[in-house]
Amino acid sequence: MAPSIEIENLVKVFDGRVAALDSLSLQVEEGEKVALIGPSGAGKTTLFRLLNCILTPTRGTLRLQGCDVTRLSEKSLRELRARIGTIYQQHNLVPQLRVAHNVLAGKLGRLSTARALWNFWDPRPDGDVVRALTQVGIAGKYWERTAALSGGQQQRVAVARALVQNPDILLADEPVSSVDPALAQEIVSLLADLAQEGGKTLVVSLHSVELALAHFPRIVGLRGGKLYFDLPPDQITAELLSGLFTRCEAERGVPERVLRGAVSPVFPLDSPYDKA
Amino acid sequence: MTAPNASPVQSRPLWGAGKTVVLLVGAAILWSYLGTGSNLLLPFQADGRHQVALFFSQLFPPNLSASLLTRALRGSLETLAVSIMGTLLAVLIGFPLGALSAYTVMGNRRFSEAEGSSAVARLWRRLIYDGSTLLLNFLRSVPELFWALIFIVAVGLGPFPGVLALGFHTGGVLGKLYSESLEALDSRPLEALQATGASTLKVFLFGMVPLALPQLLSYTLYRWEVNIRTAAVLGVVGAGGLGQDILVAMGLLHYQDLATFLIATLAIVIAVDFLSTFLRLRLIPS
Ligand SMILES: Nc1ncnc2c1ncn2[C@@H]1O[C@H](COP(=O)(O)OP(=O)(O)O)[C@@H](O)[C@H]1O
Ligand SMILES: [Mg+2]
């Protein structure tokens, strides 16, 4: 059985100058639960966007369930993406759609376009969507317009979409940093339980170290695009954590403020049309 | 040490770019004034004042006989129908072409880098993208009036060439506006949809369209407001509606009929403006 995630010397450079990931190697077995921690700018989001096949590696290898992602055709790439679910920090739902439709979108990878259109049109509640919304505790919001929901409720919708997708590998990039602590605890437990029951691989990046240590048997520390440690929670010391989170801008070569300014929230790819 | 008579402020060059521009603009205005035979002094000349006053006095009172009101009503409804059908045709032309000329739909790097598409597929996309952009530019650069003259020759007089003229020109305008809306969307929800394994078509239908819809509707309603005016004008070259009635009334020197038709035009334009604003407020949550 091939490992779920195999990363060897992975490098991701943006705009030819910002090395967001710098020769990272990591292996995650099927059914493993991993928490990813690190300061902002460490490369966590970039790693997730590589793992869900949105970005392509600059150098190095990335194999998911044994497939080398750089060698896939458009169609196999989509089939692979359908087996990988992602929950983002926020702003990843279509606010104009109803809750039911945002959750149904989890099935888009598997349905034909005609079938998907029919499901969006059909006024009868969809069994999978009802189940997922019940699991995250907002079944009453089924037909609500997504924009009308609170931030915490929207995050539950995003989790429900991932549940409906039912992926082999579940990724969550700071899924709880925009919700209150009680809900954060609840969502992280939910994700951990789901992964446990379904034998899914789970990789979650967390702002809160306590949540990571409490729910995950393996903690990966990322700093400056490099692996800082990869240990079980009982071996994580206060020194390791303070080393991971202390600021050291000179280390990165380019000041972090400048790098962050380079990222636009709308269309990160600045070319109006691929000229290549 | 500076010389005792040197001022700390330097004098400007006698002749600079700013003065050249002012002079050129002035020359262009003078040339246009003479070239068009404009006479802004008309209201101050007794002769001109008299002529203008005479024309306006002939408009009154407007002809409100039942038979003329019926004709004005029929003309108004025809102009309204031309504007609606023309805008509808414009949407049917502009939406597909606008989508195909949006790089977020047809580009080879849409909202993510990883596409895995073959060189042939990329070339096709590039051709479709460039072709639809070019076609939209062409549709847009020919004014409605020229389209109307062309279609009158092709399909004959009446409201139908008016519909085609509005549809072709406005289709080009709306296509461009639609495509810009589709390119300016927040990429984060789209990336999330793509990450579920959705194809570009599905990302378009279930992500881009709902995200862009308020803006697309708003542009469409605005162009309808423009089109009701244009539909009236197109009648003057023979494309039906109020414009055609106005042309006939002027030819026969029936100025009191003309007054009624002008009032009808005003009424229908104001009515469409109201309706469009109302729909925009109702349909598009701010
Ligand atoms: N699309 C992008 N274009 C340019 N630079 C980027 C882009 N995405 C991320 N970066 C840069 O890469 C580095 C890592 O960012 P990120 O992966 O978002 O870190 P984290 O999620 O750990 O905060 C940062 O310096 C960031 O500015
Ligand atoms: Mg991040």
Coordinates of C-alpha atoms and ligand atoms in Angstrom, one line a residue:
Chain A
M1 CA 0.0 0.0 0.0
A2 CA 1.5 3.3 -1.1
P3 CA 1.6 6.1 1.5
S4 CA -1.1 8.7 1.3
I5 CA 1.3 11.5 1.0
E6 CA 5.0 11.3 -0.1
I7 CA 7.0 14.5 -0.3
E8 CA 10.6 14.5 -1.2
N9 CA 12.7 17.7 -1.4
L10 CA 9.7 19.7 -2.4
V11 CA 10.4 23.3 -3.4
K12 CA 7.8 25.9 -4.2
V13 CA 8.9 29.3 -5.5
F14 CA 6.5 32.1 -6.2
D15 CA 7.3 34.8 -8.8
G16 CA 10.8 33.3 -9.2
R17 CA 12.0 34.7 -5.8
V18 CA 9.9 33.7 -2.8
A19 CA 10.7 30.2 -1.7
A20 CA 7.5 29.4 0.3
L21 CA 8.6 25.7 0.7
D22 CA 12.3 24.9 0.8
S23 CA 13.3 21.3 0.2
L24 CA 10.6 19.8 2.4
S25 CA 10.4 16.0 2.9
L26 CA 7.5 14.3 4.6
Q27 CA 5.6 11.1 4.5
V28 CA 2.1 10.4 5.8
E29 CA 0.7 6.9 5.9
E30 CA -2.9 6.1 5.1
G31 CA -5.2 6.8 8.1
E32 CA -2.6 8.9 9.9
K33 CA -3.7 12.1 11.7
V34 CA -1.2 14.9 11.5
A35 CA -1.3 18.4 13.0
L36 CA 0.8 21.1 11.2
I37 CA 1.9 24.1 13.3
G38 CA 4.2 27.0 12.5
P39 CA 4.3 30.8 12.4
S40 CA 2.5 32.7 9.7
G41 CA 4.4 32.7 6.5
A42 CA 5.9 29.2 7.3
G43 CA 4.4 27.8 4.1
K44 CA 1.4 25.9 5.6
T45 CA -1.1 27.2 3.1
T46 CA 1.2 26.6 0.2
L47 CA 1.7 23.0 1.3
F48 CA -2.0 22.5 1.4
R49 CA -2.5 24.0 -2.0
L50 CA 0.2 21.6 -3.4
L51 CA -1.4 18.7 -1.6
N52 CA -4.9 19.4 -3.1
C53 CA -3.3 19.7 -6.6
I54 CA -4.1 23.4 -7.0
L55 CA -0.4 24.4 -7.3
T56 CA 2.4 22.5 -9.1
P57 CA 5.7 21.9 -7.4
T58 CA 8.7 24.0 -8.6
R59 CA 11.0 21.1 -7.8
G60 CA 11.0 17.8 -6.0
T61 CA 8.4 15.1 -5.9
L62 CA 4.9 14.9 -4.6
R63 CA 3.1 11.6 -4.7
L64 CA -0.5 11.2 -3.5
Q65 CA -1.7 7.6 -3.1
G66 CA 1.3 6.6 -5.2
C67 CA 0.5 9.0 -8.1
D68 CA 3.1 11.5 -9.2
V69 CA 1.0 14.7 -9.5
T70 CA 3.2 16.3 -12.1
R71 CA 2.6 13.5 -14.6
L72 CA -1.2 13.5 -14.6
S73 CA -3.6 14.4 -17.4
E74 CA -6.4 16.9 -16.8
K75 CA -8.9 14.1 -16.3
S76 CA -6.8 12.1 -13.8
L77 CA -5.9 15.2 -12.0
R78 CA -9.6 15.9 -11.4
E79 CA -10.2 12.3 -10.3
L80 CA -7.4 12.7 -7.8
R81 CA -8.7 16.0 -6.5
A82 CA -12.1 14.4 -5.9
R83 CA -10.4 12.0 -3.5
I84 CA -8.8 14.9 -1.6
G85 CA -11.1 17.2 0.5
T86 CA -10.0 20.6 1.7
I87 CA -11.4 22.9 4.4
Y88 CA -10.1 26.4 4.3
Q89 CA -9.8 29.1 6.9
Q90 CA -12.7 31.1 5.5
H91 CA -14.0 32.7 2.3
N92 CA -14.2 29.5 0.4
L93 CA -18.0 29.2 -0.1
V94 CA -20.1 30.9 -2.8
P95 CA -22.1 33.4 -0.7
Q96 CA -24.9 33.8 -3.2
L97 CA -25.8 30.1 -3.2
R98 CA -28.0 28.4 -0.6
V99 CA -26.4 26.3 2.1
A100 CA -27.6 23.1 0.5
H101 CA -25.9 24.0 -2.8
N102 CA -22.6 24.9 -1.2
V103 CA -22.6 21.5 0.5
L104 CA -23.7 19.7 -2.7
A105 CA -20.7 21.2 -4.4
G106 CA -18.7 18.5 -2.5
K107 CA -20.1 16.0 -5.0
L108 CA -19.1 18.0 -8.1
G109 CA -16.0 15.9 -8.7
R110 CA -18.1 12.7 -9.0
L111 CA -21.3 13.9 -10.7
S112 CA -21.8 14.5 -14.4
T113 CA -22.6 18.1 -15.2
A114 CA -26.2 17.3 -16.1
R115 CA -26.7 15.3 -12.9
A116 CA -25.1 18.1 -10.9
L117 CA -27.4 20.7 -12.5
W118 CA -30.4 18.4 -11.7
N119 CA -29.3 18.1 -8.1
F120 CA -29.0 21.9 -7.8
W121 CA -32.5 22.3 -9.3
D122 CA -34.3 19.6 -7.4
P123 CA -36.3 21.0 -4.4
R124 CA -36.2 17.8 -2.4
P125 CA -33.6 17.7 0.3
D126 CA -30.6 15.5 -0.5
G127 CA -30.0 12.7 2.0
D128 CA -26.2 13.1 2.1
V129 CA -26.4 16.9 2.6
V130 CA -29.0 16.5 5.4
R131 CA -26.8 14.0 7.1
A132 CA -23.7 16.2 6.8
L133 CA -25.5 19.3 8.0
T134 CA -26.9 17.3 10.9
Q135 CA -23.4 16.1 11.8
V136 CA -22.2 19.7 12.0
G137 CA -25.3 20.8 13.9
I138 CA -27.0 23.2 11.4
A139 CA -29.5 21.0 9.6
G140 CA -32.1 23.8 10.2
K141 CA -30.1 26.1 7.8
Y142 CA -30.6 23.8 4.8
W143 CA -32.3 26.3 2.4
E144 CA -30.7 29.4 4.0
R145 CA -28.7 31.8 1.8
T146 CA -25.1 31.2 2.7
A147 CA -24.2 34.9 3.0
A148 CA -26.8 35.3 5.8
L149 CA -24.9 32.8 8.0
S150 CA -22.5 33.8 10.8
G151 CA -18.7 33.1 10.3
G152 CA -18.9 30.1 12.6
Q153 CA -22.0 28.7 10.8
Q154 CA -20.3 29.2 7.4
Q155 CA -17.3 27.2 8.7
R156 CA -19.7 24.4 9.6
V157 CA -21.0 24.5 6.0
A158 CA -17.5 24.2 4.7
V159 CA -16.9 21.1 6.9
A160 CA -20.2 19.7 5.7
R161 CA -19.1 20.1 2.1
A162 CA -15.9 18.1 2.9
L163 CA -18.1 15.4 4.6
V164 CA -20.3 15.1 1.5
Q165 CA -17.2 14.9 -0.7
N166 CA -16.1 11.9 1.5
P167 CA -12.5 12.0 0.5
D168 CA -9.6 9.6 1.3
I169 CA -7.4 12.4 2.4
L170 CA -8.9 15.3 4.4
L171 CA -6.9 18.6 4.5
A172 CA -7.9 21.5 6.7
D173 CA -6.0 24.8 6.7
E174 CA -6.5 26.6 9.9
P175 CA -10.2 25.5 9.9
V176 CA -11.0 27.0 13.3
S177 CA -9.1 30.2 13.5
S178 CA -12.1 32.3 12.7
V179 CA -14.5 30.6 15.2
D180 CA -14.9 30.8 18.9
P181 CA -12.8 28.4 21.1
A182 CA -15.8 26.2 22.0
L183 CA -16.7 25.6 18.4
A184 CA -13.0 25.2 17.5
Q185 CA -12.7 22.4 20.0
E186 CA -15.9 20.8 18.6
I187 CA -14.9 21.0 14.9
V188 CA -11.4 19.6 15.6
S189 CA -12.8 16.7 17.5
L190 CA -15.3 16.1 14.7
L191 CA -12.6 16.0 12.1
A192 CA -10.5 13.7 14.2
D193 CA -13.4 11.3 14.9
L194 CA -14.4 11.3 11.2
A195 CA -10.9 10.4 10.2
Q196 CA -10.7 7.7 12.8
E197 CA -14.1 6.1 11.8
G198 CA -13.5 6.3 8.1
G199 CA -9.8 5.4 8.2
K200 CA -9.0 8.7 6.4
T201 CA -5.8 10.5 6.3
L202 CA -6.1 13.8 8.1
V203 CA -3.7 16.8 7.9
V204 CA -4.8 19.9 9.9
S205 CA -2.9 23.1 10.3
L206 CA -3.8 24.8 13.6
H207 CA -3.1 28.1 15.1
S208 CA -3.7 26.8 18.6
V209 CA -0.9 24.5 19.7
E210 CA -3.0 23.2 22.6
L211 CA -5.7 21.9 20.2
A212 CA -2.9 20.2 18.1
L213 CA -1.3 18.5 21.1
A214 CA -4.7 17.4 22.5
H215 CA -6.1 15.7 19.4
F216 CA -3.2 14.5 17.2
P217 CA -0.7 11.7 17.7
R218 CA 1.8 13.4 15.3
I219 CA 2.8 17.1 15.2
V220 CA 4.8 18.6 12.4
G221 CA 6.4 22.0 12.9
L222 CA 7.1 24.0 9.8
R223 CA 9.2 27.2 9.7
G224 CA 10.6 29.2 6.8
G225 CA 9.3 26.5 4.4
K226 CA 11.4 23.8 6.1
L227 CA 10.6 21.0 8.5
Y228 CA 11.4 22.1 12.0
F229 CA 10.3 19.0 13.9
D230 CA 8.1 15.9 13.4
L231 CA 7.3 14.4 16.7
P232 CA 4.6 12.9 18.9
P233 CA 3.0 15.4 21.3
D234 CA 4.7 14.1 24.4
Q235 CA 8.1 15.0 23.0
I236 CA 7.2 18.5 22.1
T237 CA 9.0 20.8 24.6
A238 CA 8.6 24.4 25.4
E239 CA 12.0 25.1 23.9
L240 CA 11.0 23.5 20.6
L241 CA 7.8 25.6 20.5
S242 CA 9.5 28.9 21.3
G243 CA 12.2 28.1 18.7
L244 CA 9.4 27.4 16.1
F245 CA 7.5 30.6 16.8
T246 CA 10.2 33.3 17.5
R247 CA 10.6 35.9 14.8
C248 CA 13.8 35.8 12.8
E249 CA 13.3 37.7 9.6
A250 CA 16.9 37.8 8.5
E251 CA 16.7 34.0 8.2
R252 CA 14.2 34.2 5.3
G253 CA 16.5 36.4 3.2
V254 CA 13.6 38.7 2.1
P255 CA 11.6 40.6 4.8
E256 CA 8.3 38.9 5.4
R257 CA 6.3 42.1 5.1
V258 CA 7.4 42.5 1.6
L259 CA 6.5 38.9 0.8
R260 CA 3.1 39.3 2.2
G261 CA 2.5 42.4 0.2
A262 CA 3.1 40.4 -2.9
V263 CA 0.1 38.2 -2.4
S264 CA -3.1 39.5 -3.7
P265 CA -6.3 37.9 -2.4
V266 CA -7.9 38.0 -5.8
F267 CA -6.3 35.9 -8.5
P268 CA -2.9 35.2 -7.1
L269 CA -1.7 34.5 -10.6
D270 CA -1.0 38.0 -11.9
S271 CA -0.7 37.2 -15.6
P272 CA -3.9 38.2 -17.4
Y273 CA -3.4 35.3 -19.7
D274 CA -0.9 32.6 -19.8
K275 CA 1.6 33.8 -22.3
A276 CA 3.7 30.7 -22.3
Chain B
M1 CA 28.2 82.4 -2.0
T2 CA 25.6 83.4 -4.6
A3 CA 25.7 86.5 -6.7
P4 CA 23.9 89.4 -4.9
N5 CA 21.3 89.7 -7.7
A6 CA 20.5 86.0 -8.1
S7 CA 16.9 85.2 -7.2
P8 CA 16.2 81.9 -5.3
V9 CA 13.3 81.2 -7.7
Q10 CA 14.2 80.2 -11.2
S11 CA 12.2 81.6 -14.1
R12 CA 10.1 79.2 -16.1
P13 CA 10.8 78.4 -19.8
L14 CA 8.8 80.8 -22.0
W15 CA 7.2 77.9 -23.9
G16 CA 6.3 74.6 -22.3
A17 CA 4.2 71.5 -22.9
G18 CA 1.2 72.8 -21.0
K19 CA 0.9 75.9 -23.2
T20 CA 1.2 73.7 -26.3
V21 CA -1.7 71.5 -25.2
V22 CA -3.9 74.5 -24.4
L23 CA -3.2 75.9 -27.8
L24 CA -3.9 72.7 -29.7
V25 CA -7.1 72.1 -27.8
G26 CA -8.2 75.6 -28.5
A27 CA -7.4 75.2 -32.2
A28 CA -9.4 71.9 -32.3
I29 CA -12.4 73.5 -30.8
L30 CA -12.3 76.4 -33.2
W31 CA -11.9 74.1 -36.2
S32 CA -14.9 72.0 -35.0
Y33 CA -17.1 75.1 -34.4
L34 CA -16.5 76.4 -37.9
G35 CA -16.6 73.0 -39.5
T36 CA -20.0 72.2 -38.1
G37 CA -21.6 75.6 -38.9
S38 CA -22.4 75.9 -35.2
N39 CA -24.0 79.2 -34.2
L40 CA -24.1 79.6 -30.4
L41 CA -25.3 83.2 -30.9
L42 CA -28.6 82.0 -32.3
P43 CA -30.8 82.8 -29.3
F44 CA -29.5 86.4 -29.4
Q45 CA -30.4 87.0 -33.0
A46 CA -33.9 88.2 -33.6
D47 CA -34.2 86.1 -36.8
G48 CA -33.1 82.8 -35.1
R49 CA -35.2 83.5 -32.1
H50 CA -38.2 83.9 -34.2
Q51 CA -37.7 80.7 -36.2
V52 CA -37.2 78.6 -33.0
A53 CA -40.3 80.1 -31.4
L54 CA -42.3 79.4 -34.5
F55 CA -41.4 75.8 -34.5
F56 CA -42.2 75.3 -30.9
S57 CA -45.5 77.1 -31.2
Q58 CA -46.5 74.7 -34.0
L59 CA -46.0 71.8 -31.6
F60 CA -48.9 73.1 -29.5
P61 CA -51.4 71.8 -28.8
P62 CA -50.3 68.2 -29.2
N63 CA -52.8 66.1 -31.2
L64 CA -54.7 64.1 -28.6
S65 CA -57.4 62.6 -30.9
A66 CA -58.3 59.0 -30.2
S67 CA -56.9 57.7 -33.5
L68 CA -53.5 59.4 -33.0
L69 CA -53.3 58.3 -29.4
T70 CA -53.9 54.7 -30.6
R71 CA -51.1 55.1 -33.1
A72 CA -48.8 56.5 -30.4
L73 CA -49.6 53.7 -28.1
R74 CA -49.0 51.1 -30.8
G75 CA -45.7 52.8 -31.6
S76 CA -44.6 52.9 -28.0
L77 CA -45.4 49.2 -27.4
E78 CA -43.5 48.3 -30.6
T79 CA -40.4 50.3 -29.4
L80 CA -40.7 48.7 -26.0
A81 CA -40.9 45.2 -27.7
V82 CA -37.8 46.0 -29.8
S83 CA -35.8 47.1 -26.8
I84 CA -36.8 43.9 -24.9
M85 CA -36.1 41.5 -27.7
G86 CA -32.9 43.4 -28.6
T87 CA -31.6 43.2 -25.1
L88 CA -32.6 39.5 -24.9
L89 CA -30.7 38.8 -28.1
A90 CA -27.7 40.7 -26.8
V91 CA -27.7 38.5 -23.7
L92 CA -27.9 35.4 -25.9
I93 CA -24.9 36.6 -27.9
G94 CA -23.0 38.3 -25.1
F95 CA -23.1 35.7 -22.4
P96 CA -21.5 32.8 -24.3
L97 CA -19.0 35.0 -26.0
G98 CA -18.2 36.9 -22.8
A99 CA -17.6 33.7 -21.0
L100 CA -15.3 32.4 -23.7
S101 CA -13.3 35.6 -23.7
A102 CA -12.7 35.6 -20.0
Y103 CA -9.3 34.3 -19.1
T104 CA -10.6 32.8 -15.9
V105 CA -12.8 30.5 -18.1
M106 CA -10.6 29.9 -21.1
G107 CA -7.1 30.8 -19.9
N108 CA -4.5 28.1 -19.6
R109 CA -3.8 29.1 -16.0
R110 CA -7.2 29.8 -14.5
F111 CA -7.5 30.1 -10.7
S112 CA -4.8 27.4 -10.1
E113 CA -1.6 26.4 -11.8
A114 CA -2.1 22.7 -12.0
E115 CA -4.1 21.9 -15.1
G116 CA -2.4 18.9 -16.7
S117 CA -3.9 19.8 -20.1
S118 CA -2.2 18.8 -23.3
A119 CA -0.6 21.2 -25.7
V120 CA -3.4 20.8 -28.2
A121 CA -6.1 21.6 -25.6
R122 CA -4.1 24.7 -24.6
L123 CA -3.9 25.8 -28.2
W124 CA -7.6 25.3 -28.7
R125 CA -8.4 27.3 -25.7
R126 CA -6.2 30.1 -26.8
L127 CA -7.8 30.2 -30.2
I128 CA -11.3 30.2 -28.8
Y129 CA -10.3 33.0 -26.3
D130 CA -8.8 35.2 -29.0
G131 CA -11.6 34.5 -31.5
S132 CA -14.4 35.4 -29.2
T133 CA -12.6 38.5 -28.0
L134 CA -12.1 39.6 -31.6
L135 CA -15.7 38.9 -32.4
L136 CA -17.0 40.9 -29.5
N137 CA -14.8 43.8 -30.4
F138 CA -16.2 43.7 -33.9
L139 CA -19.8 43.5 -32.8
R140 CA -19.3 46.4 -30.4
S141 CA -17.4 48.7 -32.8
V142 CA -20.2 48.8 -35.4
P143 CA -22.8 51.3 -34.1
E144 CA -26.5 50.2 -33.8
L145 CA -27.5 52.6 -36.5
F146 CA -25.1 51.0 -39.0
W147 CA -26.2 47.5 -38.0
A148 CA -29.9 48.7 -38.5
L149 CA -29.1 49.9 -42.0
I150 CA -27.4 46.6 -42.9
F151 CA -30.3 44.5 -41.5
I152 CA -32.9 46.7 -43.2
V153 CA -31.3 45.8 -46.5
A154 CA -31.0 42.2 -45.5
V155 CA -34.5 41.5 -43.9
G156 CA -36.6 44.5 -44.9
L157 CA -38.2 47.4 -43.0
G158 CA -39.9 47.0 -39.7
P159 CA -39.1 46.2 -36.0
F160 CA -37.1 43.0 -36.7
P161 CA -34.0 44.6 -38.2
G162 CA -34.1 46.9 -35.1
V163 CA -34.0 43.9 -32.8
L164 CA -31.1 42.4 -34.7
A165 CA -29.2 45.8 -34.7
L166 CA -29.7 46.2 -30.9
G167 CA -28.8 42.5 -30.3
F168 CA -25.5 42.6 -32.3
H169 CA -24.1 45.9 -30.9
T170 CA -25.3 45.5 -27.4
G171 CA -24.2 41.8 -27.5
G172 CA -20.7 43.1 -28.1
V173 CA -21.0 45.6 -25.2
L174 CA -22.5 43.1 -22.8
G175 CA -20.0 40.4 -23.7
K176 CA -17.2 42.7 -22.8
L177 CA -18.8 43.7 -19.5
Y178 CA -19.7 40.1 -18.6
S179 CA -16.2 38.9 -19.4
E180 CA -14.6 41.6 -17.2
S181 CA -17.0 40.7 -14.3
L182 CA -16.1 37.0 -14.7
E183 CA -12.4 37.9 -14.5
A184 CA -12.7 40.0 -11.4
L185 CA -14.2 37.4 -9.1
D186 CA -12.8 36.3 -5.7
S187 CA -10.7 33.3 -6.6
R188 CA -10.9 31.6 -3.2
P189 CA -14.4 30.0 -3.5
L190 CA -13.5 29.0 -7.1
E191 CA -10.3 27.4 -6.0
A192 CA -12.3 25.5 -3.4
L193 CA -14.7 24.2 -6.0
Q194 CA -11.8 23.2 -8.3
A195 CA -10.2 21.3 -5.4
T196 CA -13.3 19.0 -5.2
G197 CA -12.4 17.8 -8.6
A198 CA -14.9 19.9 -10.5
S199 CA -14.2 20.6 -14.2
T200 CA -13.9 24.1 -15.5
L201 CA -17.5 23.9 -16.8
K202 CA -18.8 23.0 -13.3
V203 CA -16.7 25.7 -11.6
F204 CA -18.2 28.1 -14.1
L205 CA -21.8 27.0 -13.5
F206 CA -21.7 26.5 -9.8
G207 CA -19.1 29.1 -8.8
M208 CA -18.5 31.9 -11.3
V209 CA -22.1 32.4 -12.4
P210 CA -23.6 32.7 -9.0
L211 CA -20.7 34.9 -7.9
A212 CA -21.1 37.2 -10.9
L213 CA -24.9 37.1 -11.3
P214 CA -25.7 40.3 -9.4
Q215 CA -23.3 42.3 -11.5
L216 CA -24.3 40.6 -14.8
L217 CA -28.0 41.4 -14.1
S218 CA -27.1 45.0 -13.2
Y219 CA -25.2 45.5 -16.5
T220 CA -28.1 43.9 -18.5
L221 CA -30.7 46.2 -16.9
Y222 CA -28.6 49.2 -17.5
R223 CA -28.2 48.3 -21.2
W224 CA -31.9 47.8 -21.5
E225 CA -32.3 51.5 -20.4
V226 CA -29.9 52.5 -23.1
N227 CA -31.7 50.3 -25.6
I228 CA -35.1 51.8 -25.1
R229 CA -33.7 55.2 -26.3
T230 CA -31.8 53.6 -29.1
A231 CA -34.9 51.6 -30.2
A232 CA -36.8 54.9 -30.6
V233 CA -33.9 56.3 -32.7
L234 CA -33.6 53.2 -34.9
G235 CA -37.2 53.8 -36.0
V236 CA -36.1 56.9 -37.8
V237 CA -34.1 54.8 -40.3
G238 CA -37.1 52.5 -40.8
A239 CA -36.8 49.9 -38.0
G240 CA -40.3 50.4 -36.7
G241 CA -41.8 51.9 -33.5
L242 CA -42.1 55.5 -32.4
G243 CA -39.1 56.6 -34.4
Q244 CA -40.9 55.7 -37.7
D245 CA -44.0 57.6 -36.6
I246 CA -41.9 60.6 -35.8
L247 CA -40.2 60.5 -39.2
V248 CA -43.5 60.3 -41.0
A249 CA -45.1 63.2 -38.9
M250 CA -42.1 65.4 -39.7
G251 CA -42.1 64.6 -43.4
L252 CA -45.8 65.6 -43.5
L253 CA -45.2 68.7 -41.4
H254 CA -47.8 67.4 -38.9
Y255 CA -46.1 69.1 -35.9
Q256 CA -49.0 68.5 -33.5
D257 CA -48.8 64.8 -34.2
L258 CA -45.0 65.0 -33.7
A259 CA -45.6 66.6 -30.3
T260 CA -47.7 63.6 -29.2
F261 CA -45.1 61.1 -30.4
L262 CA -42.3 63.0 -28.6
I263 CA -44.3 63.0 -25.4
A264 CA -44.9 59.2 -25.8
T265 CA -41.2 58.7 -26.3
L266 CA -40.4 60.6 -23.1
A267 CA -43.1 58.6 -21.2
I268 CA -41.8 55.2 -22.3
V269 CA -38.2 56.1 -21.6
I270 CA -39.0 57.3 -18.1
A271 CA -41.2 54.2 -17.5
V272 CA -38.3 51.8 -18.5
D273 CA -35.9 53.8 -16.3
F274 CA -38.2 53.4 -13.3
L275 CA -38.8 49.7 -14.0
S276 CA -35.2 48.9 -14.4
T277 CA -34.1 50.7 -11.2
F278 CA -36.9 49.0 -9.4
L279 CA -35.8 45.5 -10.7
R280 CA -32.2 46.3 -9.9
L281 CA -33.0 47.2 -6.3
R282 CA -35.2 44.1 -5.9
L283 CA -33.0 41.5 -7.6
I284 CA -29.6 42.6 -6.5
P285 CA -28.9 42.5 -2.8
S286 CA -26.3 45.2 -2.0
Ligands
LIG1 N1 0.5 33.2 -4.5 C1 1.6 33.6 -3.9 N2 2.4 34.5 -4.5 C2 3.5 34.9 -4.0 N3 4.0 34.6 -2.7 C3 3.2 33.8 -2.0 C4 2.0 33.2 -2.5 N4 1.4 32.4 -1.6 C5 2.2 32.5 -0.6 N5 3.3 33.3 -0.8 C6 4.4 33.5 0.2 O1 4.9 32.3 0.6 C7 5.2 32.3 2.0 C8 4.4 31.2 2.7 O2 3.1 31.6 2.7 P1 1.9 30.6 3.2 O3 2.0 29.3 2.6 O4 0.6 31.4 3.0 O5 2.2 30.5 4.8 P2 1.3 30.2 6.0 O6 0.0 29.6 5.5 O7 2.1 29.2 6.8 O8 1.1 31.5 6.7 C9 4.9 33.7 2.5 O9 6.1 34.4 2.5 C10 3.9 34.2 1.4 O10 4.1 35.6 1.4
MG2 MG -2.0 30.2 5.8

